[in-house]
Amino acid sequence: MITLIEMGKQAQAAEQQLSQLATVKKNQVLKTMAKQVRQASPEILKANAIDMQNAEKNGVRKVMLDRLQLDKERINSMAEGLEQVAGLADPIGEELKGWTTEAGLDISQVRVPLGVIGMIYEARPNVTVDAAALTFKAGNAVILRGGKEAINSNQALVTALRRGLQTEEVSVDSIQLITDTSHETATALMQLTDYLDVLIPRGSAKFIKMVVDKAKVPVIETGAGNCHVYVDEGADLQMATDIVVNAKTQRPSVCNAMEKLVVNQAVAAKLLPMVAEALKPFNVDLRGDERAKQILPEISSATEADWGTEYNDYIMAIKVVDDLDQAIAHINRYNTKHSEAIITNNYAHSERFTKEIDAAVVYVNASTRFTDGVEFGFGAEIGISTQKLHARGPMGLNEITSTKYVVRGNGQVRK
Amino acid sequence: MITLIEMGKQAQAAEQQLSQLATVKKNQVLKTMAKQVRQASPEILKANAIDMQNAEKNGVRKVMLDRLQLDKERINSMAEGLEQVAGLADPIGEELKGWTTEAGLDISQVRVPLGVIGMIYEARPNVTVDAAALTFKAGNAVILRGGKEAINSNQALVTALRRGLQTEEVSVDSIQLITDTSHETATALMQLTDYLDVLIPRGSAKFIKMVVDKAKVPVIETGAGNCHVYVDEGADLQMATDIVVNAKTQRPSVCNAMEKLVVNQAVAAKLLPMVAEALKPFNVDLRGDERAKQILPEISSATEADWGTEYNDYIMAIKVVDDLDQAIAHINRYNTKHSEAIITNNYAHSERFTKEIDAAVVYVNASTRFTDGVEFGFGAEIGISTQKLHARGPMGLNEITSTKYVVRGNGQVRK
């Protein structure tokens, strides 16, 4: 079996070609990969059936089985994803800054690929195609390590993608899959510092924490979101209710869903019954602090553990605060620096909230659910970074690039 | 003794105040810190004398002793450094991008501090003041861990800096020094993931490699530079000679000094004697490949180990190549992705070199010695990043910041 070091070397060699590919060529390759994925549908479905059988035998949960299962439609939408990435603007070569120095040197800072990216993820096979498309478009070689449940599906998908590369005479090692799904190999990938420029994990908060702990390669941390909506004194309470319902219930399993409602005491008595009523159809388990329970006696009590928990479920805890200061202090104490919103009509409060809250995305009068690469207009998303280094918030193609300074002179030497 | 976790908590608390400080206030604090450093000169010199005595007792090398020693003038130039940083533009609050989404949300991406920065470095006490000034100006709290040789000097310096903070009623925990200089504490700092947003090591290549190996906190790698100058066919050979002499000898101990000369065979016979002659006054140890030795028979032979070595000394190895392809392949194989130069008058070659060479800074017709924050016009430098994540090349104030998205709406919910 091929070793990780060999894979790393092959990826670096492929990257030298890939980093120089013209945009039209990259787009052509993506379209050819889409064609190959469609043509390989029978083999992909066959491989997926084996994964499904194994998963059922191993008692994998129904939710996971649903994520794992492929059908004609899902394969077609993967192919469409490849074609959509072909349509996105190429980030490589963009000049970010340019100036002339005192010594008369012309400096320009240009976007270049990051290099070799490691992607490590759990069950869903569509991440394989997604990640390969985006990393390729940004000129990066990728080494993929998906979950062992999806190994047969992933192999069939990567075979199709590599057939696309081969047809277009681009190095097939631009996209490589690790087929040994042991924990040892995963750990070795996380420590492949001589070959990987960055590692992007995708999966549960627990999975990502494990990767951050074990990795020696720089990691872009994605994911966890304990998101708050603060409703200020004087806010439009109908707007607040609509936003809370949307942020909490539109898709509660995702990281930008709201988990906590923080309410100014001046509006709590009016707002909380409106919110409770509006959430009724969704059967949301409401948990409140003392003051919230005085207004909504039927709800259960929030404990200290609630304030720091990301439920990813139909649960919401409610905190009543005296003023904006308390709201900001509470949110900065418990949030995961993902997405936080204030509903207000007070200009000074909106300014204070956006400046003082430490999070990747801070909203005024909008749902936290907009934290998303496509909603932001990036055309695609490789994840949502919750760290402050390199990229923060939704990551599109720009966020999987680096830069290089090009300096043009006419014989300058340093004095 | 105070634990690292307590220091981390204090730094985070200080950071909440620091991140909101107005520019005028930060500049005032920097000037007050400069005053306090000057006033504390007697105590700083006394502390430094103890460090010097200990170092001499422990047989520390003369070069290191010189780096460690302070005098009135060196202390004054530290104070001037603080005043200079006060004069730099404040990066915080800058809007990097702004746009309106399809949903009608106004998004702006604004610069914010990184948060809490860990600085870990070797002997020189001036790094203490330098790093504190830059991290403070960019709104970051800092935890410093200097070398054990400089511990008394560093304590005296940090006491003066904190007196400046206190005078200005800014949290003294904005700048903290670890006084326990054991290896265990250094390792614990490198793994303080709950409190540090980034770790910046400064020191020898070996020291930085050790930090990268041990750290769990994200590291910005700085330093190593095996820099090449390639002289192309048709280049202005006098310009080439001047640049080689400057890049090799102006300050050979630093990372942007040139280590390797790569010469096109068409100009080697003429260029190499010019270079050898011009380098004579500097006593440079020249080492060549076969073809270089045919032209300069008096020089020694370069071995395989030479091509990958950063000498940081009056040594230079020479490689003769057939053409630009060979030059690019050689440089991409052996370089440390720091600074690389081509001397050419061929437009197409200059374009290929700048695109295909993988390095933080790529030069046409200029000395590699310009890779420096001050030369680039950043006003200061916290190090030169040789990694591709977050920052690449000379790092000024902008490179020790992060960003935040501020999204302003009027009630938008996601569909």
Tab-separated table of N, CA and C in Angstrom, chain B residues 211-281:
chain	number	residue	atom	x	y	z
B	211	VAL	N	9.430	24.570	18.539
B	211	VAL	CA	8.134	25.138	18.926
B	211	VAL	C	7.009	24.564	18.052
B	212	VAL	N	7.229	24.512	16.736
B	212	VAL	CA	6.217	23.974	15.823
B	212	VAL	C	5.875	22.536	16.206
B	213	ASP	N	6.895	21.758	16.572
B	213	ASP	CA	6.685	20.361	16.946
B	213	ASP	C	5.831	20.222	18.195
B	214	LYS	N	6.100	21.074	19.184
B	214	LYS	CA	5.448	20.905	20.488
B	214	LYS	C	4.116	21.630	20.614
B	215	ALA	N	3.908	22.664	19.797
B	215	ALA	CA	2.770	23.559	20.023
B	215	ALA	C	1.441	22.923	19.643
B	216	LYS	N	0.412	23.211	20.422
B	216	LYS	CA	-0.966	22.913	20.033
B	216	LYS	C	-1.687	24.197	19.643
B	217	VAL	N	-1.217	25.314	20.214
B	217	VAL	CA	-1.722	26.624	19.812
B	217	VAL	C	-1.243	26.876	18.372
B	218	PRO	N	-2.076	27.507	17.505
B	218	PRO	CA	-1.612	27.800	16.147
B	218	PRO	C	-0.355	28.672	16.167
B	219	VAL	N	0.636	28.287	15.374
B	219	VAL	CA	1.921	28.982	15.346
B	219	VAL	C	2.065	29.736	14.034
B	220	ILE	N	2.623	30.940	14.098
B	220	ILE	CA	3.086	31.565	12.860
B	220	ILE	C	4.582	31.327	12.792
B	221	GLU	N	4.967	30.529	11.790
B	221	GLU	CA	6.354	30.139	11.643
B	221	GLU	C	7.137	31.277	10.997
B	222	THR	N	8.250	31.630	11.608
B	222	THR	CA	9.050	32.709	11.045
B	222	THR	C	10.451	32.187	10.782
B	223	GLY	N	11.121	32.817	9.879
B	223	GLY	CA	12.543	32.641	9.861
B	223	GLY	C	13.350	32.052	8.768
B	224	ALA	N	13.429	30.745	8.665
B	224	ALA	CA	14.475	30.131	7.847
B	224	ALA	C	14.489	30.647	6.406
B	225	GLY	N	15.684	30.963	5.924
B	225	GLY	CA	15.810	31.487	4.568
B	225	GLY	C	17.023	30.951	3.834
B	226	ASN	N	16.798	29.945	2.949
B	226	ASN	CA	17.850	29.486	2.046
B	226	ASN	C	17.561	30.167	0.707
B	227	CYS	N	18.026	31.429	0.587
B	227	CYS	CA	17.611	32.292	-0.533
B	227	CYS	C	18.566	32.189	-1.713
B	228	HIS	N	17.989	32.202	-2.934
B	228	HIS	CA	18.754	32.068	-4.177
B	228	HIS	C	18.687	33.352	-5.008
B	229	VAL	N	19.772	33.607	-5.745
B	229	VAL	CA	19.719	34.608	-6.808
B	229	VAL	C	20.045	33.870	-8.099
B	230	TYR	N	19.146	33.962	-9.086
B	230	TYR	CA	19.390	33.336	-10.391
B	230	TYR	C	19.746	34.412	-11.402
B	231	VAL	N	20.900	34.237	-12.075
B	231	VAL	CA	21.309	35.198	-13.100
B	231	VAL	C	21.059	34.571	-14.469
B	232	ASP	N	20.166	35.214	-15.195
B	232	ASP	CA	19.654	34.685	-16.452
B	232	ASP	C	20.577	35.057	-17.614
B	233	GLU	N	20.411	34.347	-18.734
B	233	GLU	CA	21.081	34.697	-19.982
B	233	GLU	C	20.663	36.124	-20.369
B	234	GLY	N	21.627	36.922	-20.767
B	234	GLY	CA	21.297	38.277	-21.214
B	234	GLY	C	21.109	39.280	-20.093
B	235	ALA	N	21.364	38.864	-18.831
B	235	ALA	CA	21.209	39.793	-17.703
B	235	ALA	C	22.316	40.846	-17.740
B	236	ASP	N	22.083	41.968	-17.127
B	236	ASP	CA	23.109	42.995	-16.924
B	236	ASP	C	24.063	42.452	-15.855
B	237	LEU	N	25.251	42.060	-16.280
B	237	LEU	CA	26.131	41.333	-15.355
B	237	LEU	C	26.705	42.226	-14.255
B	238	GLN	N	26.824	43.515	-14.514
B	238	GLN	CA	27.290	44.400	-13.455
B	238	GLN	C	26.199	44.521	-12.379
B	239	MET	N	24.935	44.663	-12.842
B	239	MET	CA	23.813	44.693	-11.889
B	239	MET	C	23.771	43.387	-11.092
B	240	ALA	N	23.943	42.272	-11.790
B	240	ALA	CA	23.906	40.966	-11.124
B	240	ALA	C	24.988	40.891	-10.047
B	241	THR	N	26.189	41.339	-10.388
B	241	THR	CA	27.299	41.285	-9.428
B	241	THR	C	26.999	42.155	-8.210
B	242	ASP	N	26.510	43.362	-8.448
B	242	ASP	CA	26.193	44.271	-7.339
B	242	ASP	C	25.128	43.656	-6.419
B	243	ILE	N	24.133	43.038	-7.019
B	243	ILE	CA	23.052	42.446	-6.215
B	243	ILE	C	23.563	41.243	-5.423
B	244	VAL	N	24.400	40.405	-6.066
B	244	VAL	CA	24.947	39.247	-5.354
B	244	VAL	C	25.783	39.709	-4.161
B	245	VAL	N	26.635	40.703	-4.373
B	245	VAL	CA	27.486	41.190	-3.280
B	245	VAL	C	26.609	41.728	-2.140
B	246	ASN	N	25.588	42.493	-2.491
B	246	ASN	CA	24.716	43.052	-1.458
B	246	ASN	C	23.953	41.951	-0.725
B	247	ALA	N	23.349	41.049	-1.501
B	247	ALA	CA	22.491	40.019	-0.894
B	247	ALA	C	23.304	39.059	-0.031
B	248	LYS	N	24.570	38.823	-0.446
B	248	LYS	CA	25.398	37.877	0.309
B	248	LYS	C	26.066	38.521	1.507
B	249	THR	N	26.579	39.753	1.346
B	249	THR	CA	27.512	40.263	2.363
B	249	THR	C	27.004	41.409	3.216
B	250	GLN	N	25.860	42.020	2.843
B	250	GLN	CA	25.485	43.209	3.594
B	250	GLN	C	25.152	42.876	5.047
B	251	ARG	N	24.610	41.696	5.272
B	251	ARG	CA	24.360	41.214	6.636
B	251	ARG	C	24.105	39.705	6.567
B	252	PRO	N	25.173	38.929	6.473
B	252	PRO	CA	25.023	37.506	6.141
B	252	PRO	C	24.305	36.677	7.204
B	253	SER	N	24.170	37.205	8.431
B	253	SER	CA	23.592	36.393	9.498
B	253	SER	C	22.066	36.342	9.457
B	254	VAL	N	21.432	37.153	8.606
B	254	VAL	CA	19.965	37.235	8.666
B	254	VAL	C	19.295	36.361	7.611
B	255	CYS	N	17.974	36.157	7.807
B	255	CYS	CA	17.276	35.160	7.001
B	255	CYS	C	17.078	35.577	5.557
B	256	ASN	N	17.109	36.886	5.251
B	256	ASN	CA	16.904	37.300	3.856
B	256	ASN	C	18.221	37.451	3.105
B	257	ALA	N	19.335	37.085	3.732
B	257	ALA	CA	20.616	37.087	3.022
B	257	ALA	C	20.620	35.934	2.021
B	258	MET	N	21.315	36.157	0.896
B	258	MET	CA	21.400	35.136	-0.140
B	258	MET	C	22.373	34.042	0.272
B	259	GLU	N	22.043	32.793	-0.092
B	259	GLU	CA	22.923	31.673	0.234
B	259	GLU	C	23.446	30.983	-1.016
B	260	LYS	N	22.678	31.066	-2.125
B	260	LYS	CA	23.020	30.301	-3.326
B	260	LYS	C	22.965	31.193	-4.560
B	261	LEU	N	23.971	31.024	-5.421
B	261	LEU	CA	23.961	31.703	-6.717
B	261	LEU	C	23.684	30.655	-7.785
B	262	VAL	N	22.658	30.865	-8.583
B	262	VAL	CA	22.328	29.966	-9.688
B	262	VAL	C	22.585	30.758	-10.969
B	263	VAL	N	23.392	30.191	-11.869
B	263	VAL	CA	23.813	30.958	-13.054
B	263	VAL	C	23.485	30.210	-14.329
B	264	ASN	N	22.950	30.915	-15.301
B	264	ASN	CA	22.729	30.335	-16.621
B	264	ASN	C	24.091	30.084	-17.276
B	265	GLN	N	24.246	28.910	-17.903
B	265	GLN	CA	25.551	28.528	-18.487
B	265	GLN	C	26.036	29.540	-19.528
B	266	ALA	N	25.108	30.248	-20.158
B	266	ALA	CA	25.511	31.195	-21.200
B	266	ALA	C	26.289	32.390	-20.645
B	267	VAL	N	26.081	32.706	-19.374
B	267	VAL	CA	26.769	33.873	-18.803
B	267	VAL	C	27.755	33.500	-17.698
B	268	ALA	N	27.820	32.205	-17.355
B	268	ALA	CA	28.635	31.780	-16.209
B	268	ALA	C	30.108	32.163	-16.385
B	269	ALA	N	30.655	31.927	-17.574
B	269	ALA	CA	32.089	32.158	-17.779
B	269	ALA	C	32.451	33.626	-17.566
B	270	LYS	N	31.522	34.499	-17.860
B	270	LYS	CA	31.804	35.917	-17.690
B	270	LYS	C	31.444	36.398	-16.268
B	271	LEU	N	30.307	35.915	-15.772
B	271	LEU	CA	29.814	36.410	-14.475
B	271	LEU	C	30.643	35.916	-13.294
B	272	LEU	N	30.950	34.602	-13.275
B	272	LEU	CA	31.558	34.042	-12.061
B	272	LEU	C	32.874	34.722	-11.679
B	273	PRO	N	33.773	34.994	-12.637
B	273	PRO	CA	34.987	35.725	-12.229
B	273	PRO	C	34.671	37.132	-11.685
B	274	MET	N	33.661	37.804	-12.255
B	274	MET	CA	33.274	39.127	-11.743
B	274	MET	C	32.809	39.024	-10.291
B	275	VAL	N	31.978	38.015	-10.034
B	275	VAL	CA	31.440	37.830	-8.682
B	275	VAL	C	32.562	37.474	-7.705
B	276	ALA	N	33.424	36.541	-8.122
B	276	ALA	CA	34.522	36.093	-7.239
B	276	ALA	C	35.406	37.284	-6.872
B	277	GLU	N	35.693	38.118	-7.857
B	277	GLU	CA	36.535	39.294	-7.646
B	277	GLU	C	35.857	40.277	-6.682
B	278	ALA	N	34.560	40.513	-6.910
B	278	ALA	CA	33.827	41.489	-6.091
B	278	ALA	C	33.651	40.995	-4.656
B	279	LEU	N	33.639	39.684	-4.469
B	279	LEU	CA	33.440	39.133	-3.114
B	279	LEU	C	34.752	39.008	-2.340
B	280	LYS	N	35.884	39.168	-3.039
B	280	LYS	CA	37.196	38.971	-2.396
B	280	LYS	C	37.350	39.723	-1.085
B	281	PRO	N	37.014	41.032	-1.042
B	281	PRO	CA	37.217	41.791	0.206
B	281	PRO	C	36.439	41.192	1.385
